[in-house]
Coordinates of C-alpha atoms in Angstrom, one line a residue:
M120 CA 19.2 6.6 -23.7
T121 CA 17.2 9.3 -25.9
K122 CA 14.5 10.4 -24.1
E123 CA 10.9 9.3 -26.0
Q124 CA 8.6 12.2 -26.4
F125 CA 5.7 10.3 -25.9
K126 CA 2.4 11.4 -27.0
M127 CA -0.9 11.5 -24.2
N128 CA -3.7 9.5 -26.0
P129 CA -7.4 11.1 -25.3
P130 CA -9.8 8.8 -22.9
E131 CA -11.1 6.5 -24.9
N132 CA -14.1 3.3 -24.5
R133 CA -12.2 -0.1 -25.7
M134 CA -15.3 -1.9 -25.1
K135 CA -18.2 -2.1 -27.6
G136 CA -21.3 -0.5 -26.3
G137 CA -21.6 2.6 -24.0
T138 CA -19.5 3.5 -21.2
P139 CA -22.1 3.3 -18.1
K140 CA -23.9 6.6 -16.7
V141 CA -25.2 7.3 -12.4
G142 CA -28.7 7.9 -12.6
I143 CA -30.2 10.4 -9.6
R144 CA -33.8 9.6 -8.7
P145 CA -35.4 12.7 -6.5
T146 CA -38.1 11.5 -4.6
I147 CA -40.4 13.1 -3.5
D148 CA -43.8 13.4 -0.9
G149 CA -46.7 13.1 -3.1
R150 CA -49.0 14.9 -1.7
L151 CA -50.3 17.7 -4.0
G152 CA -52.0 21.2 -2.7
G153 CA -49.2 22.2 -0.4
V154 CA -46.6 19.3 0.3
R155 CA -45.0 18.3 -2.6
E156 CA -45.2 21.8 -4.1
S157 CA -42.9 22.8 -1.1
L158 CA -39.9 20.2 -1.7
E159 CA -40.3 20.4 -5.7
G160 CA -36.9 22.9 -5.6
Q161 CA -34.9 21.0 -2.2
T162 CA -35.4 17.9 -3.9
M163 CA -34.3 18.4 -7.2
A164 CA -31.2 20.9 -5.9
M165 CA -30.1 17.8 -4.2
A166 CA -30.2 16.0 -7.2
K167 CA -28.3 18.3 -9.0
T168 CA -25.7 18.6 -6.4
A169 CA -25.3 14.8 -5.8
A170 CA -24.3 14.9 -9.6
K171 CA -22.0 18.0 -9.3
I172 CA -19.9 16.4 -6.7
I173 CA -20.0 13.0 -8.8
S174 CA -19.2 14.5 -11.9
E175 CA -16.1 16.4 -10.0
N176 CA -14.4 14.0 -8.5
L177 CA -14.7 11.1 -10.3
C178 CA -14.0 9.7 -13.6
H179 CA -14.1 6.0 -15.3
A180 CA -10.8 3.9 -15.1
S181 CA -10.6 5.1 -18.7
G182 CA -10.5 8.4 -18.5
L183 CA -13.7 9.3 -19.8
P184 CA -15.7 11.3 -17.8
V185 CA -18.4 10.1 -15.8
E186 CA -21.6 11.5 -16.5
C187 CA -24.9 11.8 -14.0
V188 CA -28.6 11.3 -15.5
I189 CA -31.1 13.3 -13.7
A190 CA -34.9 11.8 -13.8
D191 CA -36.9 14.2 -15.9
R192 CA -39.2 15.1 -12.3
C193 CA -38.9 14.4 -9.1
I194 CA -40.5 10.9 -7.9
G195 CA -43.6 10.9 -6.0
G196 CA -45.0 7.5 -7.2
V197 CA -44.9 4.5 -9.6
A198 CA -45.5 6.1 -12.4
E199 CA -42.8 8.4 -12.3
A200 CA -39.9 6.1 -11.1
A201 CA -41.1 3.6 -14.3
M202 CA -40.2 7.1 -16.1
A203 CA -37.2 7.6 -14.4
A204 CA -36.5 3.8 -15.1
E205 CA -37.3 4.3 -18.8
K206 CA -35.1 7.2 -19.2
F207 CA -32.5 5.0 -17.6
A208 CA -32.7 2.6 -19.5
R209 CA -32.4 4.8 -22.6
E210 CA -29.5 6.6 -21.3
G211 CA -27.2 3.8 -20.4
V212 CA -27.3 3.8 -16.3
G213 CA -26.1 1.4 -14.6
V214 CA -25.8 3.2 -10.9
S215 CA -28.7 4.2 -9.3
L216 CA -28.5 7.1 -6.7
T217 CA -32.2 8.1 -5.1
V218 CA -32.1 11.1 -2.9
T219 CA -34.9 12.9 -1.0
P220 CA -35.0 15.7 1.4
C221 CA -38.7 14.4 3.3
W222 CA -40.8 11.6 3.6
C223 CA -41.9 9.8 0.5
Y224 CA -43.6 6.6 -0.1
G225 CA -41.0 4.0 0.2
S226 CA -41.9 0.7 -2.3
E227 CA -43.8 3.1 -4.6
T228 CA -40.6 5.1 -5.2
M229 CA -37.6 2.6 -4.9
D230 CA -35.8 1.5 -8.0
M231 CA -36.6 -2.1 -8.3
D232 CA -34.1 -2.7 -10.8
P233 CA -32.5 -6.0 -9.6
L234 CA -29.0 -5.3 -11.4
I235 CA -27.9 -2.0 -10.7
P236 CA -26.2 -1.4 -7.5
K237 CA -28.2 1.3 -5.9
A238 CA -27.9 3.6 -2.5
V239 CA -30.3 6.5 -1.5
W240 CA -29.5 9.5 0.2
G241 CA -32.2 10.7 3.1
F242 CA -31.2 14.5 4.5
N243 CA -30.3 15.1 8.4
G244 CA -32.9 17.7 8.8
T245 CA -35.8 18.0 11.6
E246 CA -38.1 20.3 9.2
R247 CA -39.0 17.2 7.0
P248 CA -38.0 13.0 7.6
G249 CA -35.4 12.9 5.3
A250 CA -34.4 9.9 7.5
V251 CA -37.6 8.2 8.0
Y252 CA -38.2 7.5 4.1
L253 CA -34.4 6.2 4.0
A254 CA -35.1 3.9 6.4
A255 CA -38.4 2.7 5.3
V256 CA -37.4 2.5 1.9
L257 CA -34.3 0.5 2.8
A258 CA -36.4 -1.8 4.7
G259 CA -38.4 -2.1 1.5
H260 CA -35.6 -3.0 -0.3
N261 CA -34.4 -5.4 2.3
Q262 CA -37.9 -7.0 2.2
K263 CA -37.6 -7.3 -1.5
G264 CA -34.4 -8.8 -1.8
L265 CA -33.1 -5.9 -3.0
P266 CA -30.1 -5.0 -0.9
A267 CA -29.6 -0.7 -1.5
F268 CA -26.8 1.6 0.2
G269 CA -27.7 3.7 2.9
I270 CA -26.5 7.4 2.8
Y271 CA -27.1 9.6 6.3
G272 CA -25.2 12.2 7.5
R273 CA -24.2 12.2 11.3
D274 CA -24.9 15.4 11.8
V275 CA -28.4 17.5 11.7
Q276 CA -28.2 20.6 8.9
D277 CA -31.3 23.5 8.9
A278 CA -33.6 22.9 6.4
G279 CA -31.9 25.6 3.8
D280 CA -28.1 23.8 4.5
S281 CA -27.4 23.0 0.7
S282 CA -23.9 21.9 1.9
V283 CA -22.6 18.3 1.7
P284 CA -21.0 16.7 4.8
Q285 CA -17.6 15.3 4.2
D286 CA -18.7 12.0 5.4
V287 CA -21.8 12.2 3.1
R288 CA -19.7 12.9 -0.1
E289 CA -17.2 10.4 1.2
K290 CA -20.3 7.4 1.0
M291 CA -21.6 8.9 -2.2
L292 CA -18.3 8.2 -3.8
R293 CA -17.3 4.8 -2.5
F294 CA -20.7 3.8 -3.6
V295 CA -20.5 5.7 -7.3
R296 CA -16.8 4.2 -7.5
S297 CA -17.5 0.7 -6.1
G298 CA -21.0 0.5 -8.8
L299 CA -19.9 1.9 -11.8
A300 CA -16.8 -1.1 -11.7
V301 CA -19.5 -3.7 -11.2
A302 CA -21.6 -1.9 -14.2
T303 CA -18.5 -1.7 -16.3
M304 CA -17.5 -4.9 -15.8
R305 CA -21.7 -6.1 -16.9
G306 CA -21.3 -7.2 -20.7
T307 CA -17.5 -7.7 -21.8
S308 CA -15.3 -10.3 -21.7
Y309 CA -12.2 -12.0 -19.4
L310 CA -10.4 -13.8 -22.7
S311 CA -8.5 -17.0 -22.0
L312 CA -5.2 -17.4 -24.1
G313 CA -4.4 -20.8 -23.7
S314 CA -5.7 -23.0 -21.2
V315 CA -4.7 -24.0 -17.5
S316 CA -1.0 -23.1 -16.7
M317 CA 0.8 -25.8 -15.0
G318 CA -2.4 -27.0 -12.8
I319 CA -2.6 -23.6 -11.2
A320 CA -6.2 -23.6 -9.9
G321 CA -7.0 -19.8 -10.5
S322 CA -6.6 -20.7 -14.5
I323 CA -9.1 -23.3 -14.4
V324 CA -11.4 -20.5 -15.6
Q325 CA -14.9 -21.1 -13.5
E326 CA -17.4 -19.6 -16.1
E327 CA -20.4 -19.6 -12.9
L328 CA -17.9 -16.9 -11.2
F329 CA -17.5 -14.9 -14.4
Q330 CA -21.3 -14.9 -15.6
G331 CA -22.7 -15.2 -11.9
Y332 CA -21.4 -12.6 -10.0
L333 CA -19.5 -10.3 -12.1
G334 CA -21.4 -10.2 -15.4
M335 CA -18.9 -11.1 -17.6
R336 CA -18.1 -13.4 -20.8
N337 CA -15.5 -15.9 -21.0
E338 CA -14.0 -16.0 -24.4
Y339 CA -11.0 -18.6 -24.7
V340 CA -8.0 -18.6 -27.9
D341 CA -6.2 -21.2 -28.3
M342 CA -2.1 -20.0 -28.2
S343 CA -2.3 -21.6 -31.6
E344 CA -3.9 -18.6 -33.3
F345 CA -0.5 -16.4 -32.3
V346 CA 1.3 -19.3 -34.4
R347 CA -1.5 -18.1 -37.4
R348 CA -1.1 -14.5 -36.8
F349 CA 2.5 -15.0 -36.6
D350 CA 2.7 -17.2 -40.4
E351 CA -0.1 -15.2 -41.9
E352 CA 1.0 -11.7 -40.6
I353 CA -2.1 -10.8 -39.2
Y354 CA -0.7 -7.6 -37.6
D355 CA -0.4 -4.2 -38.3
K356 CA 3.1 -4.2 -39.8
E357 CA 3.9 -0.9 -40.1
E358 CA 2.9 -0.8 -35.8
F359 CA 5.6 -3.6 -35.4
Q360 CA 8.2 -1.5 -37.3
R361 CA 7.4 1.5 -35.2
A362 CA 7.5 -0.6 -32.1
M363 CA 10.7 -2.6 -32.8
A364 CA 12.0 0.7 -33.3
W365 CA 10.9 2.2 -30.2
V366 CA 11.7 -1.1 -28.1
K367 CA 15.9 -0.9 -29.4
K368 CA 15.6 2.9 -28.1
H369 CA 14.2 2.5 -25.0
C370 CA 14.3 -1.3 -24.0
K371 CA 17.8 -2.2 -22.7
E372 CA 19.1 -5.5 -22.3
G373 CA 20.4 -7.1 -19.4
A374 CA 23.0 -9.6 -18.5
D375 CA 22.1 -12.5 -19.7
D376 CA 22.9 -14.8 -16.7
N377 CA 22.0 -18.5 -18.2
P378 CA 25.4 -20.7 -18.3
A379 CA 27.3 -20.1 -21.2
E380 CA 26.4 -23.4 -23.2
K381 CA 22.6 -22.4 -22.6
Q382 CA 22.7 -18.9 -23.8
R383 CA 21.0 -18.5 -27.3
S384 CA 22.9 -16.7 -30.0
R385 CA 22.4 -12.8 -30.9
E386 CA 20.6 -14.1 -33.8
Q387 CA 18.3 -15.9 -31.7
K388 CA 17.7 -13.1 -29.3
D389 CA 17.0 -10.4 -32.0
R390 CA 14.7 -13.2 -33.1
D391 CA 13.0 -13.4 -29.7
W392 CA 12.8 -9.0 -30.0
E393 CA 10.8 -9.4 -32.7
R394 CA 8.3 -12.3 -31.6
V395 CA 7.7 -11.1 -28.5
V396 CA 6.8 -7.4 -30.0
Q397 CA 4.4 -9.4 -32.4
M398 CA 2.9 -11.4 -29.5
T399 CA 2.0 -8.2 -27.7
L400 CA 0.2 -6.8 -30.8
I401 CA -1.5 -9.9 -31.5
A402 CA -2.4 -10.5 -27.3
R403 CA -3.8 -6.5 -27.9
D404 CA -6.0 -7.0 -30.9
L405 CA -7.1 -10.4 -29.9
M406 CA -8.4 -8.5 -27.0
V407 CA -9.9 -5.4 -28.0
G408 CA -9.8 -5.6 -32.1
N409 CA -8.2 -3.1 -34.2
P410 CA -9.8 -1.1 -37.0
R411 CA -6.5 -1.4 -38.7
L412 CA -6.9 -5.2 -39.2
T413 CA -9.8 -4.3 -41.5
E414 CA -7.9 -2.6 -44.0
L415 CA -5.5 -5.2 -44.3
G416 CA -8.6 -7.7 -45.1
F417 CA -8.5 -9.5 -41.8
G418 CA -12.2 -8.2 -41.1
E419 CA -13.5 -10.7 -38.4
E420 CA -10.3 -10.6 -36.1
A421 CA -10.4 -6.4 -36.4
L422 CA -13.7 -6.9 -34.2
G423 CA -11.0 -8.7 -31.2
H424 CA -13.0 -10.4 -28.1
N425 CA -14.8 -7.3 -26.5
A426 CA -12.3 -8.5 -23.3
L427 CA -12.0 -6.3 -20.4
A428 CA -9.6 -8.0 -19.4
A429 CA -7.5 -11.7 -20.3
G430 CA -4.7 -14.4 -19.3
F431 CA -1.6 -16.1 -21.2
Q432 CA -1.2 -19.7 -20.6
G433 CA 2.3 -19.6 -21.7
Q434 CA 4.1 -21.9 -19.2
R435 CA 4.4 -25.1 -20.4
Q436 CA 3.3 -26.0 -23.6
W437 CA 4.2 -22.0 -25.6
T438 CA 7.4 -21.2 -23.3
D439 CA 9.0 -24.9 -24.2
H440 CA 9.0 -23.8 -28.0
F441 CA 8.4 -19.9 -28.1
P442 CA 9.9 -16.9 -26.2
N443 CA 7.8 -16.5 -23.0
G444 CA 4.7 -13.6 -22.6
D445 CA 6.6 -11.8 -19.9
F446 CA 7.6 -8.3 -22.7
M447 CA 3.6 -8.7 -23.6
E448 CA 2.4 -8.6 -20.2
A449 CA 4.2 -5.4 -18.4
I450 CA 3.9 -3.2 -21.7
L451 CA 0.2 -4.0 -22.4
N452 CA -0.2 -3.8 -18.3
S453 CA 1.5 -0.4 -18.3
S454 CA 0.3 3.1 -18.8
F455 CA 2.4 4.1 -22.1
D456 CA 4.2 1.9 -25.2
W457 CA 5.6 3.0 -28.5
N458 CA 1.6 4.4 -28.9
G459 CA 2.3 6.9 -26.3
I460 CA 1.2 7.2 -22.9
R461 CA -2.7 5.6 -22.6
A462 CA -4.9 3.5 -20.2
P463 CA -3.4 0.1 -19.4
Y464 CA -4.7 -3.3 -20.2
I465 CA -5.7 -5.9 -18.0
L466 CA -3.5 -8.8 -18.9
A467 CA -2.6 -12.0 -16.1
T468 CA 0.2 -14.4 -16.2
E469 CA -0.3 -17.8 -16.4
N470 CA -4.2 -17.2 -17.2
D471 CA -4.7 -17.0 -13.3
S472 CA -8.5 -15.4 -13.7
L473 CA -8.5 -15.1 -10.5
N474 CA -5.7 -12.8 -10.1
G475 CA -6.7 -11.1 -13.6
V476 CA -10.1 -10.3 -11.6
S477 CA -8.2 -8.7 -8.8
M478 CA -6.2 -6.6 -11.1
L479 CA -9.4 -5.5 -12.6
F480 CA -11.0 -4.6 -9.6
G481 CA -8.2 -2.6 -8.3
Y482 CA -7.9 -0.9 -12.3
L483 CA -12.0 -0.2 -11.9
L484 CA -11.3 1.7 -8.9
T485 CA -8.1 3.6 -9.7
G486 CA -7.3 4.0 -13.0
T487 CA -3.7 2.5 -12.3
A488 CA -2.0 0.0 -14.4
Q489 CA -1.8 -3.1 -11.7
V490 CA 1.2 -5.7 -10.4
F491 CA 0.6 -8.8 -10.7
A492 CA 3.3 -10.9 -8.7
D493 CA 4.2 -14.3 -7.0
V494 CA 4.1 -13.9 -3.2
R495 CA 7.2 -15.2 -3.2
T496 CA 9.1 -15.7 0.2
Y497 CA 8.1 -14.0 3.8
W498 CA 11.5 -13.3 5.4
S499 CA 11.4 -12.5 9.2
A500 CA 14.1 -10.3 10.1
E501 CA 16.3 -13.2 11.7
A502 CA 16.6 -14.8 8.6
I503 CA 17.5 -11.5 6.9
Q504 CA 20.3 -10.9 9.5
R505 CA 21.2 -14.9 9.6
V506 CA 21.3 -14.6 5.7
T507 CA 23.3 -11.1 4.9
G508 CA 24.8 -10.1 8.7
I509 CA 22.6 -7.0 8.7
A510 CA 19.5 -6.3 10.9
P511 CA 16.6 -4.6 9.0
K512 CA 15.2 -1.4 10.1
G513 CA 12.5 0.8 9.8
L514 CA 9.4 -0.7 8.1
A515 CA 11.5 -3.9 7.0
E516 CA 12.4 -4.6 11.3
G517 CA 8.9 -6.8 11.2
G518 CA 9.8 -9.3 8.0
I519 CA 9.0 -8.6 4.5
I520 CA 6.9 -10.1 1.9
H521 CA 9.1 -10.7 -1.4
L522 CA 6.8 -10.1 -4.7
I523 CA 8.3 -11.5 -7.9
N524 CA 6.9 -12.7 -10.9
S525 CA 9.2 -13.2 -14.5
G526 CA 7.4 -10.2 -16.3
P527 CA 3.6 -9.1 -16.2
A528 CA 4.0 -6.1 -13.4
A529 CA 3.7 -2.7 -14.8
L530 CA 6.7 -0.6 -15.7
D531 CA 4.4 2.0 -13.3
G532 CA 5.0 -0.3 -10.5
T533 CA 8.9 0.7 -10.7
G534 CA 7.5 3.8 -8.4
Q535 CA 9.3 6.6 -10.8
M536 CA 6.2 8.7 -10.8
S537 CA 5.9 11.1 -8.1
R538 CA 3.2 13.2 -6.5
E539 CA 4.6 16.0 -3.9
G540 CA 8.3 14.3 -4.0
K541 CA 7.0 10.7 -3.2
P542 CA 6.4 7.8 -5.4
V543 CA 3.3 6.9 -7.2
I544 CA 1.5 5.4 -9.6
K545 CA -1.2 7.6 -11.5
P546 CA -3.8 7.3 -13.5
F547 CA -2.3 7.3 -17.0
W548 CA -3.7 11.1 -17.8
E549 CA -1.8 12.1 -15.2
V550 CA 1.7 10.0 -16.2
T551 CA 4.1 12.8 -17.6
P552 CA 6.6 11.7 -20.6
E553 CA 9.6 12.4 -18.1
E554 CA 8.1 9.9 -15.6
A555 CA 7.2 7.2 -18.5
N556 CA 10.9 7.8 -19.2
R557 CA 12.2 7.0 -15.8
C558 CA 10.4 3.8 -15.8
L559 CA 12.0 2.6 -18.7
E560 CA 15.4 3.9 -17.8
V561 CA 15.1 1.8 -14.7
T562 CA 13.7 -1.4 -16.5
E563 CA 16.4 -3.9 -17.9
W564 CA 15.0 -6.8 -20.0
R565 CA 16.9 -9.6 -19.1
P566 CA 17.0 -12.5 -21.8
A567 CA 14.8 -15.2 -19.9
D568 CA 16.1 -18.3 -17.7
V569 CA 16.1 -21.3 -19.7
G570 CA 15.7 -23.1 -17.3
Y571 CA 11.9 -22.4 -17.0
F572 CA 11.5 -20.7 -20.8
R573 CA 13.2 -23.5 -23.4
G574 CA 12.3 -21.1 -25.5
G575 CA 13.8 -18.0 -24.8
G576 CA 12.2 -14.7 -24.7
Y577 CA 12.9 -11.4 -22.1
S578 CA 11.9 -10.8 -18.4
T579 CA 11.5 -7.6 -16.6
D580 CA 14.4 -6.8 -13.9
F581 CA 13.3 -3.6 -11.8
L582 CA 13.1 -2.7 -8.2
T583 CA 9.9 -0.8 -6.6
K584 CA 11.0 2.3 -4.1
G585 CA 9.8 1.9 -0.9
G586 CA 7.2 4.1 0.7
M587 CA 4.0 3.8 -1.6
P588 CA 0.9 3.0 0.1
V589 CA -0.7 -0.3 -1.7
T590 CA -3.2 -3.0 -1.7
M591 CA -2.3 -6.2 -2.1
S592 CA -5.6 -8.4 -3.0
R593 CA -7.0 -11.8 -4.3
L594 CA -10.1 -13.1 -5.0
N595 CA -10.2 -17.2 -4.2
L596 CA -12.5 -19.5 -5.4
V597 CA -13.8 -22.5 -2.3
S598 CA -16.0 -25.7 -3.1
G599 CA -18.8 -25.6 -1.1
L600 CA -18.4 -21.3 -0.5
G601 CA -17.8 -19.8 -3.8
P602 CA -15.7 -16.6 -4.1
V603 CA -13.6 -15.1 -1.0
L604 CA -11.8 -11.8 -1.0
Q605 CA -8.8 -11.3 0.9
I606 CA -7.1 -8.1 1.4
A607 CA -4.2 -6.5 2.9
E608 CA -2.9 -2.7 3.1
G609 CA 0.3 -2.1 3.6
H610 CA 3.4 -0.1 1.9
T611 CA 6.7 -0.8 -0.4
A612 CA 9.7 -0.9 1.5
E613 CA 13.7 -0.4 0.5
L614 CA 16.3 -2.4 2.2
P615 CA 19.7 -1.6 2.0
D616 CA 21.7 -2.4 -1.6
K617 CA 23.5 -5.4 0.0
V618 CA 20.4 -6.8 1.8
H619 CA 18.4 -6.7 -1.1
D620 CA 20.7 -8.4 -3.5
A621 CA 21.6 -10.8 -0.9
L622 CA 18.0 -11.9 -0.8
D623 CA 17.4 -11.1 -4.6
A624 CA 20.1 -13.5 -5.5
R625 CA 18.6 -16.3 -3.9
T626 CA 14.9 -16.4 -5.8
N627 CA 15.7 -14.9 -9.5
P628 CA 17.4 -11.9 -10.1
T629 CA 16.3 -11.3 -13.3
W630 CA 12.7 -10.4 -12.5
P631 CA 11.3 -7.3 -10.9
T632 CA 10.8 -7.4 -7.2
T633 CA 8.6 -5.3 -4.6
W634 CA 9.5 -5.8 -1.1
F635 CA 5.6 -5.5 1.0
V636 CA 4.9 -5.0 4.4
P637 CA 1.6 -5.1 5.3
R638 CA -0.1 -2.4 7.9
L639 CA -0.9 -5.0 11.4
T640 CA -3.7 -4.8 13.3
G641 CA -2.7 -6.2 16.4
K642 CA -5.5 -9.3 15.3
E643 CA -5.0 -12.8 13.3
P644 CA -3.9 -13.0 10.6
F645 CA -2.3 -9.4 10.7
S646 CA -0.6 -9.8 14.1
D647 CA 2.4 -10.3 12.1
V648 CA 3.6 -9.9 8.5
Y649 CA 4.0 -14.0 8.8
G650 CA 0.8 -14.5 9.4
V651 CA -0.8 -12.8 6.8
M652 CA 1.9 -15.1 4.1
A653 CA 0.8 -18.1 5.8
N654 CA -2.7 -16.9 5.4
W655 CA -2.5 -16.0 1.5
G656 CA -5.1 -18.1 -0.2
A657 CA -2.9 -18.8 -3.2
N658 CA 0.3 -18.2 -5.1
H659 CA -0.5 -14.9 -6.8
G660 CA -1.1 -11.4 -5.4
A661 CA -2.6 -7.8 -7.2
I662 CA -1.1 -4.8 -6.0
S663 CA -2.8 -1.7 -6.6
Y664 CA -1.4 1.7 -5.3
G665 CA -3.1 3.6 -2.5
H666 CA -5.0 2.1 0.0
I667 CA -8.1 1.2 -1.0
G668 CA -9.6 -2.0 0.7
A669 CA -12.7 -0.2 2.1
D670 CA -13.4 0.6 -1.8
L671 CA -12.9 -3.4 -2.6
I672 CA -15.0 -4.1 0.7
T673 CA -17.9 -2.0 -1.1
L674 CA -17.2 -3.4 -4.4
A675 CA -17.5 -7.0 -3.2
S676 CA -20.6 -6.7 -1.1
M677 CA -22.9 -5.1 -4.3
L678 CA -21.4 -8.6 -6.3
R679 CA -22.3 -10.9 -3.1
I680 CA -18.4 -12.0 -2.8
P681 CA -17.4 -12.3 1.1
V682 CA -14.6 -10.8 2.4
C683 CA -12.2 -13.2 4.5
M684 CA -9.0 -11.3 5.2
H685 CA -8.6 -7.9 5.6
N686 CA -6.8 -5.1 7.3
V687 CA -9.7 -2.3 6.8
E688 CA -11.4 0.1 8.8
T689 CA -14.1 1.6 7.4
I690 CA -16.5 -0.8 6.6
Y691 CA -19.3 0.7 4.0
R692 CA -21.9 -2.3 2.6
P693 CA -25.9 -2.4 2.0
S694 CA -28.1 -1.6 5.0
A695 CA -29.0 -5.8 4.7
W696 CA -26.2 -6.9 6.3
A697 CA -26.8 -5.0 9.3
A698 CA -29.7 -7.9 9.8
F699 CA -27.1 -10.9 9.7
G700 CA -25.6 -10.5 12.6
M701 CA -23.4 -8.2 14.9
D702 CA -19.9 -9.8 13.9
P703 CA -19.1 -8.0 10.5
E704 CA -17.6 -10.6 8.7
G705 CA -19.6 -13.4 10.3
A706 CA -22.8 -11.5 9.0
D707 CA -21.1 -10.6 5.5
Y708 CA -20.9 -14.3 4.9
R709 CA -24.1 -15.0 5.3
A710 CA -25.7 -12.0 3.5
C711 CA -23.6 -13.0 0.7
G712 CA -25.0 -16.5 1.0
N713 CA -28.8 -15.4 1.7
F714 CA -28.7 -12.9 -1.6
G715 CA -26.7 -15.1 -3.6
P716 CA -24.7 -14.0 -6.8
L717 CA -25.4 -10.5 -8.4
Y718 CA -26.6 -12.4 -11.5
G719 CA -28.1 -15.4 -10.1

């Protein structure tokens, strides 16, 4: 196939409103006459150092740089705290980091905004009691019900040492990365394209979750809106023609596994291609709008729904009559299309809003495309050998989980991108045209299984490369408890072709497969692979590149969502969590229940 000369699209903020910034608050001992004056330089230098670390090491999931706003003056009391708060509100600050090398007046200098994630870095030095202030102000935060993260280096530093220890850097960046995810969600929307799919509980959208925990609106569009936009041609027809040419050039149509008597005609299949491309344009426009529609006379439709994430119901009311949403979901979730390399969109199949949120968490923390999949089958080593005659080796020797769904897995999930010779999934601004082309080359678009999808369509068919570190997560809702988060770090695995083909054929060979092996800890439910599958809380999971469990745990604590299952060693939560008992996970439940959802 001819290589596509992908252009690199610049980072952009698709949402209405500005991109959240990080506010740095240098606090100081307010006593003039020698004390404050001696600390001004060191304190402001800490703020500038923190801003430099953040801006040089982090960017938004959109690819835009993270901007830091430093208070105009050190904060020695409530008046200066108010000045900083006013500036932060004016500048669009969504995350707050207080820094100090010294004693300060705790409740007089603290950040009182209840909705902004906050942390305090207290310098570990003996000349001035930065650690004393850190303890005092965290106690104030806890007493006032405003949980904050503490950042305190393990090793004592000299007063003149301006270096930042690695443990301090890691906590600072983890806090800011998670805090920006919280701030980015606030004020955006989750868009339901349709309603409940086949009784799947995750598609019974709970507004209390989105509004109370995530600060997001809920927007709803009936699937008939797609038909209206088909019939009235409410999409960019020039882009449609360009997209169709791209699809014909780069999207390989695979074999049709349907019985001959049920296969759709060539004319029907060609029409299906047109429909699924139109669906893709329409879904994107519904999510984020499209200025081009204004030029075409559709000013209202041009605005979109300010949706940071969405879900498409599809089955069965749509797919019994129209082509399925697999192409639309797979392309939008990917980091490239006919317009070039660009940030992925988050679009959940079957309107599973809970898996959509899980995908959104992974995307905001990493900037990478996400893989949506059924957590379909646990294959024990014994079962694999019985079916194939071959005993699995390597990662798969203790059993394996088959992740597979008909189409919404991003093409980035093929594993065709690489870094230092190893398969990876990259943030879009690192993706090369050659890597995007390889993802397309190893993907087939198989005519949909008409037993599932009577209206036709196309499903992605690819096999994920083994050897990638990945994290599978899932948000679940439990009556009387609320949301809980599951996390399983592990790796993708490769099976011999004969084994893969045999196992894949038993499910649906026209769908994309990822073989997943979670990292085992020796403790339930991570004592074996079966235990992970048996304790997974729903039929879907969101798979993100990298071992991001520690960031997910920090993010969940900011939102007051307890983590019910994980295999993560590094736990970083607000200081208040230590007051709720010595068992970290039990304390997490009690703390989240005590403070309640972030937005009430």
